[in-house]
């Protein structure tokens, strides 16, 4: 999964490297303040070198202005890298959805698919930007502050460093709980989006049968499940952040006591003690940043794994050696056709019929008898599980699906209009039709 995620960085390599370089400079500038503080307390102020104090202050201000510009660069261009990656993922997902068989859409609600294309991919883009940035900045600050603290007092630094495994252990423990809880929340979000999409799409049916209360009950069940999932997720998150924050507070208490004892024994002077208190935040801050990053990481990883679930769905493919059917005459033959959905009870068994060129045939029967199924099998919206369907004597499985469907006109039972003009909807059947042909089609449909 990591390799597939990194692949989306490739088109943005140059900007990504600049973003990481800027992040590293931000970290290094952050190390300046405690160093200057130590210099002032130990040298400049005791020696009354006020001119140097002012110069040092101006230099720090200049560096902070530079950090302002660097942070702007990281925030803006870093997020644009994430947006670019998100757009490419959505492009790949949309293209893949066009290739998936109808069985996929029978098994997945539209709202759930839309959740994966929107909110899931947004979380992935946030991870794409903040992940490397937080790791770079935190790593540089963590290593740099550790080295600098050692130059002040090695033993005091090691005391603090020995407490880090406790913080990491707590973070790992609660991270596992958070991952499970946030994954469940994602699923419930998709469920409620699916319920909303279904209810809104079928609002006419709901009103026609006066089933508004029933729909409210269905929605409330999904909504309640979502609230329960959120409660579990935020409970795990609250435990995570409160626990880790408490440990960082313990760090400060240890510094206060241990540093005071070192000062009392003369192992460090007051300037070093003051600088150590200021500097230790540089050591704790990146750890806290990485801990806080866990939530974004969990959301991003969960979103990307859900994105890959759809991307790994097997698309419908032409048979090896399939050819373009060209222009057909129109003779259709069903030869001992059998069909069942997902290896369940057969819908069609031993169906054979022939429709000659130009012949009009009406399929009449009870609901569930297989009329629509037969119509779906001819353009290969689904494939027969037994027997064969031929057009002009050729098995439809031996020709490409695109060429087959170009020769078939379909009027849906439920009329669906795409967003746009009536003209654009008419053109959907043949994108290269002329205006005269569009007008003629509109007249035949009693629209003109």
Short mmCIF file of C-alpha atoms in Angstrom, two decimals:
data_model
loop_
_atom_site.label_atom_id
_atom_site.label_comp_id
_atom_site.label_asym_id
_atom_site.label_seq_id
_atom_site.Cartn_x
_atom_site.Cartn_y
_atom_site.Cartn_z
CA UNK A 1 0.00 0.00 0.00
CA UNK A 2 2.85 2.41 0.84
CA UNK A 3 4.42 1.93 -2.60
CA UNK A 4 1.13 2.75 -4.32
CA UNK A 5 0.69 5.83 -2.14
CA UNK A 6 4.20 7.15 -2.85
CA UNK A 7 3.59 6.74 -6.60
CA UNK A 8 1.13 9.65 -6.46
CA UNK A 9 3.96 11.98 -5.37
CA UNK A 10 5.88 11.49 -8.64
CA UNK A 11 4.18 14.26 -10.69
CA UNK A 12 4.85 16.69 -7.81
CA UNK A 13 8.44 15.68 -7.01
CA UNK A 14 10.04 19.10 -7.52
CA UNK A 15 7.50 20.97 -5.39
CA UNK A 16 7.58 18.19 -2.79
CA UNK A 17 11.36 18.50 -2.39
CA UNK A 18 11.07 22.29 -2.04
CA UNK A 19 8.33 21.82 0.54
CA UNK A 20 10.49 19.41 2.54
CA UNK A 21 13.50 21.77 2.32
CA UNK A 22 11.36 24.64 3.59
CA UNK A 23 10.08 22.43 6.43
CA UNK A 24 13.65 21.60 7.43
CA UNK A 25 14.61 25.29 7.48
CA UNK A 26 11.58 26.03 9.67
CA UNK A 27 12.83 23.41 12.13
CA UNK A 28 16.37 24.80 12.18
CA UNK A 29 15.14 28.36 12.74
CA UNK A 30 13.11 27.06 15.68
CA UNK A 31 16.37 25.99 17.33
CA UNK A 32 17.76 29.54 17.30
CA UNK A 33 15.76 31.03 20.19
CA UNK A 34 17.11 28.84 23.05
CA UNK A 35 20.66 29.16 21.70
CA UNK A 36 20.40 32.97 21.68
CA UNK A 37 18.74 32.87 25.12
CA UNK A 38 21.68 30.91 26.53
CA UNK A 39 24.15 33.27 24.88
CA UNK A 40 22.45 36.31 26.41
CA UNK A 41 22.14 34.86 29.92
CA UNK A 42 25.71 33.53 30.07
CA UNK A 43 27.63 36.16 28.14
CA UNK A 44 25.97 39.25 26.69
CA UNK A 45 23.89 40.38 29.69
CA UNK A 46 26.51 39.65 32.42
CA UNK A 47 29.11 41.52 30.33
CA UNK A 48 26.65 44.39 29.71
CA UNK A 49 27.11 44.06 25.95
CA UNK A 50 23.83 45.75 25.13
CA UNK A 51 24.76 46.44 21.51
CA UNK A 52 25.24 42.71 20.93
CA UNK A 53 21.91 42.04 22.69
CA UNK A 54 20.12 44.33 20.22
CA UNK A 55 21.95 42.82 17.23
CA UNK A 56 21.07 39.31 18.42
CA UNK A 57 17.42 40.33 18.83
CA UNK A 58 17.30 41.86 15.33
CA UNK A 59 18.88 38.73 13.85
CA UNK A 60 16.30 36.53 15.57
CA UNK A 61 13.52 38.81 14.26
CA UNK A 62 14.93 38.53 10.72
CA UNK A 63 14.96 34.75 11.02
CA UNK A 64 11.36 34.79 12.25
CA UNK A 65 10.34 36.86 9.22
CA UNK A 66 12.07 34.28 7.03
CA UNK A 67 10.18 31.55 8.90
CA UNK A 68 6.93 33.43 8.24
CA UNK A 69 7.58 33.25 4.49
CA UNK A 70 8.66 29.63 4.69
CA UNK A 71 5.53 28.69 6.62
CA UNK A 72 3.38 30.43 3.99
CA UNK A 73 5.15 28.42 1.30
CA UNK A 74 4.71 25.14 3.18
CA UNK A 75 1.05 25.76 4.02
CA UNK A 76 0.03 26.88 0.53
CA UNK A 77 2.13 24.75 -1.80
CA UNK A 78 2.12 21.79 0.56
CA UNK A 79 -1.67 21.74 0.53
CA UNK A 80 -1.68 22.15 -3.26
CA UNK A 81 0.47 19.02 -3.52
CA UNK A 82 -2.20 17.22 -1.50
CA UNK A 83 -4.95 18.64 -3.70
CA UNK A 84 -3.11 17.54 -6.84
CA UNK A 85 -2.71 14.03 -5.49
CA UNK A 86 -6.36 13.96 -4.42
CA UNK A 87 -7.45 15.06 -7.90
CA UNK A 88 -5.37 12.31 -9.54
CA UNK A 89 -6.74 9.66 -7.17
CA UNK A 90 -10.29 10.81 -7.86
CA UNK A 91 -9.52 10.76 -11.59
CA UNK A 92 -8.19 7.20 -11.34
CA UNK A 93 -11.14 6.10 -9.24
CA UNK A 94 -13.70 7.65 -11.58
CA UNK A 95 -12.04 6.07 -14.62
CA UNK A 96 -12.01 2.70 -12.86
CA UNK A 97 -15.67 3.02 -11.88
CA UNK A 98 -16.54 3.37 -15.56
CA UNK A 99 -14.99 -0.06 -16.18
CA UNK A 100 -16.63 -1.97 -13.34
CA UNK A 101 -19.41 -4.45 -14.10
CA UNK A 102 -23.03 -3.75 -13.19
CA UNK A 103 -22.81 -6.37 -10.45
CA UNK A 104 -20.54 -3.98 -8.53
CA UNK A 105 -23.20 -1.26 -8.56
CA UNK A 106 -25.84 -3.78 -7.55
CA UNK A 107 -23.81 -4.54 -4.42
CA UNK A 108 -22.64 -1.01 -3.51
CA UNK A 109 -24.85 1.97 -2.74
CA UNK A 110 -24.17 5.19 -4.62
CA UNK A 111 -23.78 7.17 -1.39
CA UNK A 112 -21.04 4.83 -0.16
CA UNK A 113 -19.14 5.19 -3.43
CA UNK A 114 -19.45 8.98 -3.26
CA UNK A 115 -18.07 8.97 0.30
CA UNK A 116 -14.93 7.25 -0.93
CA UNK A 117 -14.53 9.78 -3.73
CA UNK A 118 -14.99 12.83 -1.50
CA UNK A 119 -14.38 12.70 2.26
CA UNK A 120 -12.08 9.66 2.16
CA UNK A 121 -9.84 11.20 -0.49
CA UNK A 122 -9.82 14.54 1.35
CA UNK A 123 -8.33 12.79 4.37
CA UNK A 124 -5.78 11.11 2.10
CA UNK A 125 -4.72 14.50 0.70
CA UNK A 126 -4.30 15.86 4.25
CA UNK A 127 -2.05 12.92 5.05
CA UNK A 128 -0.10 13.44 1.82
CA UNK A 129 0.71 17.01 2.85
CA UNK A 130 1.01 16.91 6.64
CA UNK A 131 2.58 13.46 6.87
CA UNK A 132 6.04 14.13 5.36
CA UNK A 133 6.03 17.71 6.66
CA UNK A 134 5.36 16.70 10.27
CA UNK A 135 7.87 13.87 10.11
CA UNK A 136 10.64 16.11 8.69
CA UNK A 137 10.04 19.05 11.05
CA UNK A 138 9.61 16.85 14.12
CA UNK A 139 12.63 14.67 13.34
CA UNK A 140 14.97 17.63 12.82
CA UNK A 141 13.73 19.38 15.96
CA UNK A 142 13.88 16.17 18.01
CA UNK A 143 17.45 15.31 17.01
CA UNK A 144 18.66 18.91 17.10
CA UNK A 145 17.13 19.67 20.50
CA UNK A 146 18.49 16.42 21.96
CA UNK A 147 22.03 17.28 20.84
CA UNK A 148 21.73 20.84 22.14
CA UNK A 149 20.31 19.72 25.50
CA UNK A 150 23.24 17.32 25.83
CA UNK A 151 25.64 20.25 25.43
CA UNK A 152 23.97 21.88 28.44
CA UNK A 153 23.87 18.78 30.65
CA UNK A 154 24.03 15.18 29.45
CA UNK A 155 22.59 13.55 32.59
CA UNK A 156 19.61 15.87 32.81
CA UNK A 157 18.92 15.24 29.12
CA UNK A 158 19.11 11.47 29.57
CA UNK A 159 16.61 11.63 32.44
CA UNK A 160 14.11 13.25 30.07
CA UNK A 161 15.01 10.90 27.24
CA UNK A 162 14.34 7.85 29.44
CA UNK A 163 10.73 9.00 29.85
CA UNK A 164 10.11 8.99 26.08
CA UNK A 165 9.45 5.20 25.84
CA UNK A 166 6.56 5.63 28.29
CA UNK A 167 5.04 8.28 26.04
CA UNK A 168 5.55 6.13 22.94
CA UNK A 169 4.06 3.05 24.62
CA UNK A 170 0.92 4.93 25.62
CA UNK A 171 0.64 6.38 22.11
CA UNK A 172 0.93 2.95 20.44
CA UNK A 173 -1.63 1.41 22.82
CA UNK A 174 -4.28 4.03 22.16
CA UNK A 175 -3.40 4.26 18.46
CA UNK A 176 -4.62 0.69 17.93
CA UNK A 177 -7.93 1.51 19.59
CA UNK A 178 -8.27 4.68 17.55
CA UNK A 179 -7.63 2.91 14.25
CA UNK A 180 -10.40 0.36 14.84
CA UNK A 181 -12.82 3.05 16.04
CA UNK A 182 -12.15 5.43 13.13
CA UNK A 183 -12.47 2.62 10.58
CA UNK A 184 -15.91 1.81 12.00
CA UNK A 185 -16.86 5.49 11.87
CA UNK A 186 -15.89 5.57 8.19
CA UNK A 187 -18.15 2.62 7.46
CA UNK A 188 -21.10 4.19 9.25
CA UNK A 189 -20.52 7.48 7.41
CA UNK A 190 -20.75 5.60 4.12
CA UNK A 191 -23.92 3.82 5.30
CA UNK A 192 -25.70 7.04 6.23
CA UNK A 193 -24.64 8.68 2.94
CA UNK A 194 -26.03 5.67 1.09
CA UNK A 195 -29.31 5.93 2.99
CA UNK A 196 -29.56 9.64 2.22
CA UNK A 197 -28.86 9.12 -1.48
CA UNK A 198 -31.45 6.35 -1.67
CA UNK A 199 -34.12 8.33 0.17
CA UNK A 200 -33.61 11.49 -1.85
CA UNK A 201 -33.52 9.61 -5.18
CA UNK A 202 -36.72 7.77 -4.29
CA UNK A 203 -38.58 10.74 -2.80
CA UNK A 204 -41.37 10.52 -5.39
CA UNK A 205 -42.02 6.88 -4.53
CA UNK A 206 -41.91 7.70 -0.82
CA UNK A 207 -44.48 10.46 -1.22
CA UNK A 208 -46.65 8.40 -3.57
CA UNK A 209 -46.98 5.62 -0.98
CA UNK A 210 -47.02 8.03 2.00
CA UNK A 211 -44.08 6.24 3.59
CA UNK A 212 -42.29 9.28 4.99
CA UNK A 213 -42.40 7.94 8.54
CA UNK A 214 -40.90 4.63 7.40
CA UNK A 215 -38.04 6.47 5.70
CA UNK A 216 -37.47 8.53 8.85
CA UNK A 217 -37.20 5.31 10.87
CA UNK A 218 -34.67 3.85 8.41
CA UNK A 219 -32.65 7.05 8.46
CA UNK A 220 -32.73 7.24 12.25
CA UNK A 221 -31.36 3.71 12.54
CA UNK A 222 -28.41 4.64 10.34
CA UNK A 223 -27.98 7.97 12.10
CA UNK A 224 -27.96 6.30 15.53
CA UNK A 225 -25.35 3.79 14.37
CA UNK A 226 -23.23 6.69 13.11
CA UNK A 227 -23.51 8.48 16.48
CA UNK A 228 -22.47 5.29 18.30
CA UNK A 229 -19.47 4.87 16.00
CA UNK A 230 -18.48 8.52 16.55
CA UNK A 231 -18.86 8.13 20.30
CA UNK A 232 -16.47 5.17 20.30
CA UNK A 233 -14.01 6.98 17.99
CA UNK A 234 -13.94 10.19 20.00
CA UNK A 235 -13.74 8.28 23.28
CA UNK A 236 -10.61 6.54 22.01
CA UNK A 237 -9.26 9.87 20.76
CA UNK A 238 -9.97 11.57 24.11
CA UNK A 239 -8.14 8.79 25.96
CA UNK A 240 -5.23 9.13 23.54
CA UNK A 241 -4.78 12.89 23.80
CA UNK A 242 -5.49 13.20 27.52
CA UNK A 243 -3.08 10.35 28.32
CA UNK A 244 -0.25 11.66 26.17
CA UNK A 245 -0.78 15.26 27.34
CA UNK A 246 -0.53 14.11 30.95
CA UNK A 247 2.81 12.42 30.25
CA UNK A 248 4.20 15.57 28.62
CA UNK A 249 3.12 17.48 31.72
CA UNK A 250 5.06 14.93 33.79
CA UNK A 251 8.10 15.79 31.65
CA UNK A 252 7.87 19.41 32.79
CA UNK A 253 7.56 18.36 36.43
CA UNK A 254 10.65 16.15 36.12
CA UNK A 255 12.62 19.00 34.55
CA UNK A 256 11.50 21.37 37.28
CA UNK A 257 12.56 19.02 40.10
CA UNK A 258 15.65 17.39 38.55
CA UNK A 259 16.90 20.69 37.14
CA UNK A 260 16.41 22.37 40.50
CA UNK A 261 18.44 19.65 42.24
CA UNK A 262 21.21 19.92 39.63
CA UNK A 263 21.24 23.69 40.17
CA UNK A 264 21.36 23.23 43.95
CA UNK A 265 24.34 20.83 43.63
CA UNK A 266 26.15 23.24 41.33
CA UNK A 267 26.12 20.89 38.34
CA UNK A 268 24.49 23.58 36.22
CA UNK A 269 24.27 27.34 36.63
CA UNK A 270 21.14 29.49 36.55
CA UNK A 271 21.60 30.43 32.88
CA UNK A 272 21.85 26.76 31.88
CA UNK A 273 18.84 25.88 34.05
CA UNK A 274 16.74 28.65 32.46
CA UNK A 275 17.89 27.69 28.96
CA UNK A 276 17.16 24.02 29.63
CA UNK A 277 13.58 24.81 30.67
CA UNK A 278 13.11 26.85 27.48
CA UNK A 279 14.84 24.27 25.29
CA UNK A 280 13.08 21.19 26.62
CA UNK A 281 9.90 22.36 24.91
CA UNK A 282 11.75 21.98 21.62
CA UNK A 283 12.28 18.34 22.57
CA UNK A 284 8.73 17.69 23.78
CA UNK A 285 6.99 19.72 21.03
CA UNK A 286 7.94 17.43 18.08
CA UNK A 287 6.91 14.38 20.11
CA UNK A 288 3.54 16.03 20.76
CA UNK A 289 3.27 16.94 17.07
CA UNK A 290 3.86 13.35 16.03
CA UNK A 291 1.31 12.17 18.58
CA UNK A 292 -1.29 14.66 17.34
CA UNK A 293 -0.46 13.57 13.80
CA UNK A 294 -1.76 10.09 14.64
CA UNK A 295 -5.39 11.16 14.08
CA UNK A 296 -4.62 12.52 10.62
CA UNK A 297 -2.56 9.42 9.90
CA UNK A 298 -5.40 7.11 10.93
CA UNK A 299 -7.93 8.98 8.79
CA UNK A 300 -5.58 9.08 5.81
CA UNK A 301 -4.57 5.42 5.95
CA UNK A 302 -8.19 4.34 6.40
CA UNK A 303 -9.28 6.54 3.49
CA UNK A 304 -6.52 5.26 1.20
CA UNK A 305 -7.25 1.61 2.03
CA UNK A 306 -10.95 2.20 1.22
CA UNK A 307 -9.87 3.91 -2.02
CA UNK A 308 -7.77 0.86 -2.93
CA UNK A 309 -10.66 -1.49 -2.17
CA UNK A 310 -12.56 -0.08 -5.14
CA UNK A 311 -9.47 0.36 -7.31
CA UNK A 312 -8.68 -3.34 -6.81
CA UNK A 313 -12.15 -4.42 -7.96
CA UNK A 314 -11.84 -6.42 -11.15
CA UNK A 315 -13.13 -4.39 -14.14
CA UNK A 316 -15.25 -5.89 -16.89
CA UNK A 317 -12.95 -7.02 -19.69
CA UNK A 318 -13.33 -8.18 -23.24
CA UNK A 319 -12.49 -11.79 -23.93
CA UNK A 320 -8.98 -12.44 -25.31
CA UNK A 321 -9.08 -11.95 -29.05
CA UNK A 322 -12.38 -10.04 -28.99
CA UNK A 323 -12.99 -8.07 -32.19
CA UNK A 324 -15.08 -5.08 -33.21
CA UNK A 325 -18.50 -6.33 -34.31
CA UNK A 326 -18.84 -3.53 -36.85
CA UNK A 327 -22.30 -2.67 -38.17
CA UNK A 328 -24.86 -5.38 -37.42
CA UNK A 329 -27.92 -6.54 -39.36
CA UNK A 330 -29.87 -7.21 -36.18
CA UNK A 331 -30.68 -10.93 -35.91
CA UNK A 332 -30.64 -11.99 -32.24
CA UNK A 333 -30.51 -15.59 -31.03
CA UNK A 334 -30.75 -16.92 -27.48
CA UNK A 335 -29.53 -20.51 -27.38
CA UNK A 336 -30.43 -22.47 -24.21
CA UNK A 337 -29.57 -19.44 -22.05
CA UNK A 338 -29.14 -19.82 -18.31
CA UNK A 339 -28.47 -17.07 -15.80
CA UNK A 340 -28.22 -16.62 -12.04
CA UNK A 341 -27.05 -13.76 -9.81
CA UNK A 342 -23.94 -14.60 -7.75
CA UNK A 343 -24.49 -18.36 -7.98
CA UNK A 344 -27.94 -18.04 -6.40
CA UNK A 345 -31.17 -19.56 -7.70
CA UNK A 346 -31.44 -19.45 -11.49
CA UNK A 347 -33.40 -16.57 -12.97
CA UNK A 348 -33.34 -18.01 -16.49
CA UNK A 349 -33.12 -21.67 -17.46
CA UNK A 350 -33.06 -23.11 -20.95
CA UNK A 351 -34.33 -19.96 -22.69
CA UNK A 352 -34.13 -20.13 -26.49
CA UNK A 353 -35.61 -17.69 -28.98
CA UNK A 354 -34.79 -15.96 -32.25
CA UNK A 355 -35.56 -12.36 -33.20
CA UNK A 356 -35.17 -11.75 -36.91
CA UNK A 357 -33.82 -8.55 -38.41
CA UNK A 358 -36.50 -5.84 -38.24
CA UNK A 359 -38.82 -7.98 -36.13
CA UNK A 360 -40.51 -6.42 -33.08
CA UNK A 361 -40.77 -8.67 -30.04
CA UNK A 362 -42.53 -7.91 -26.75
CA UNK A 363 -41.56 -9.82 -23.62
CA UNK A 364 -44.62 -10.23 -21.41
CA UNK A 365 -44.83 -11.91 -18.03
CA UNK A 366 -45.06 -11.58 -14.28
CA UNK A 367 -42.66 -9.41 -12.32
CA UNK A 368 -39.43 -11.27 -11.62
CA UNK A 369 -39.90 -13.54 -14.60
CA UNK A 370 -36.64 -12.44 -16.25
CA UNK A 371 -37.81 -9.94 -18.89
CA UNK A 372 -35.42 -7.18 -17.82
CA UNK A 373 -32.67 -9.74 -17.26
CA UNK A 374 -32.89 -10.89 -20.89
CA UNK A 375 -32.66 -7.26 -22.03
CA UNK A 376 -29.57 -6.77 -19.84
CA UNK A 377 -27.87 -9.90 -21.16
CA UNK A 378 -27.98 -8.78 -24.81
CA UNK A 379 -25.70 -5.69 -24.31
CA UNK A 380 -23.69 -7.74 -21.78
CA UNK A 381 -24.57 -5.74 -18.70
CA UNK A 382 -24.26 -9.24 -17.25
CA UNK A 383 -23.01 -12.47 -18.83
CA UNK A 384 -24.94 -15.69 -19.26
CA UNK A 385 -23.98 -18.53 -16.92
CA UNK A 386 -24.96 -21.12 -19.51
CA UNK A 387 -25.79 -21.26 -23.22
CA UNK A 388 -25.05 -18.40 -25.61
CA UNK A 389 -26.43 -15.22 -27.14
CA UNK A 390 -25.62 -14.47 -30.77
CA UNK A 391 -26.08 -11.42 -32.96
CA UNK A 392 -25.89 -12.14 -36.69
CA UNK A 393 -24.57 -15.59 -35.78
CA UNK A 394 -21.67 -14.29 -33.66
CA UNK A 395 -21.41 -15.03 -29.94
CA UNK A 396 -21.56 -11.64 -28.23
CA UNK A 397 -18.75 -12.73 -25.89
CA UNK A 398 -16.39 -12.86 -28.87
CA UNK A 399 -16.79 -9.14 -29.68
CA UNK A 400 -15.77 -6.02 -27.78
CA UNK A 401 -18.38 -4.62 -25.42
CA UNK A 402 -17.99 -1.08 -26.76
CA UNK A 403 -18.71 -2.12 -30.34
CA UNK A 404 -21.63 -4.30 -29.21
CA UNK A 405 -23.28 -1.55 -27.18
CA UNK A 406 -22.82 1.03 -29.94
CA UNK A 407 -25.22 -1.05 -32.03
CA UNK A 408 -27.92 -1.29 -29.36
CA UNK A 409 -30.44 1.42 -28.54
CA UNK A 410 -31.89 1.33 -25.04
CA UNK A 411 -34.90 3.11 -23.56
CA UNK A 412 -34.73 2.72 -19.80
CA UNK A 413 -37.77 1.81 -17.70
CA UNK A 414 -36.90 4.69 -15.37
CA UNK A 415 -35.94 7.82 -17.27
CA UNK A 416 -32.70 9.38 -16.01
CA UNK A 417 -31.52 12.85 -16.95
CA UNK A 418 -27.93 14.00 -16.49
CA UNK A 419 -27.25 17.50 -15.24
CA UNK A 420 -27.17 19.89 -18.20
CA UNK A 421 -29.45 20.83 -21.08
CA UNK A 422 -32.03 18.68 -22.88
CA UNK A 423 -29.84 18.87 -25.98
CA UNK A 424 -26.86 17.46 -24.05
CA UNK A 425 -29.00 14.59 -22.77
CA UNK A 426 -30.20 13.76 -26.29
CA UNK A 427 -26.60 13.86 -27.55
CA UNK A 428 -25.61 11.31 -24.91
CA UNK A 429 -26.86 8.53 -27.19
CA UNK A 430 -24.57 9.68 -30.02
CA UNK A 431 -22.11 12.42 -29.15
CA UNK A 432 -21.32 13.34 -32.77
CA UNK A 433 -24.95 13.83 -33.86
CA UNK A 434 -25.76 16.99 -35.84
CA UNK A 435 -28.23 19.65 -34.70
CA UNK A 436 -30.78 18.42 -37.26
CA UNK A 437 -30.49 14.88 -35.90
CA UNK A 438 -30.95 16.19 -32.35
CA UNK A 439 -34.11 18.05 -33.41
CA UNK A 440 -35.45 14.95 -35.17
CA UNK A 441 -34.82 12.83 -32.07
CA UNK A 442 -36.58 15.43 -29.91
CA UNK A 443 -39.60 15.37 -32.24
CA UNK A 444 -39.82 11.57 -32.05
CA UNK A 445 -39.76 11.79 -28.27
CA UNK A 446 -42.50 14.47 -28.37
CA UNK A 447 -40.09 17.03 -26.92
CA UNK A 448 -40.11 19.44 -29.87
#
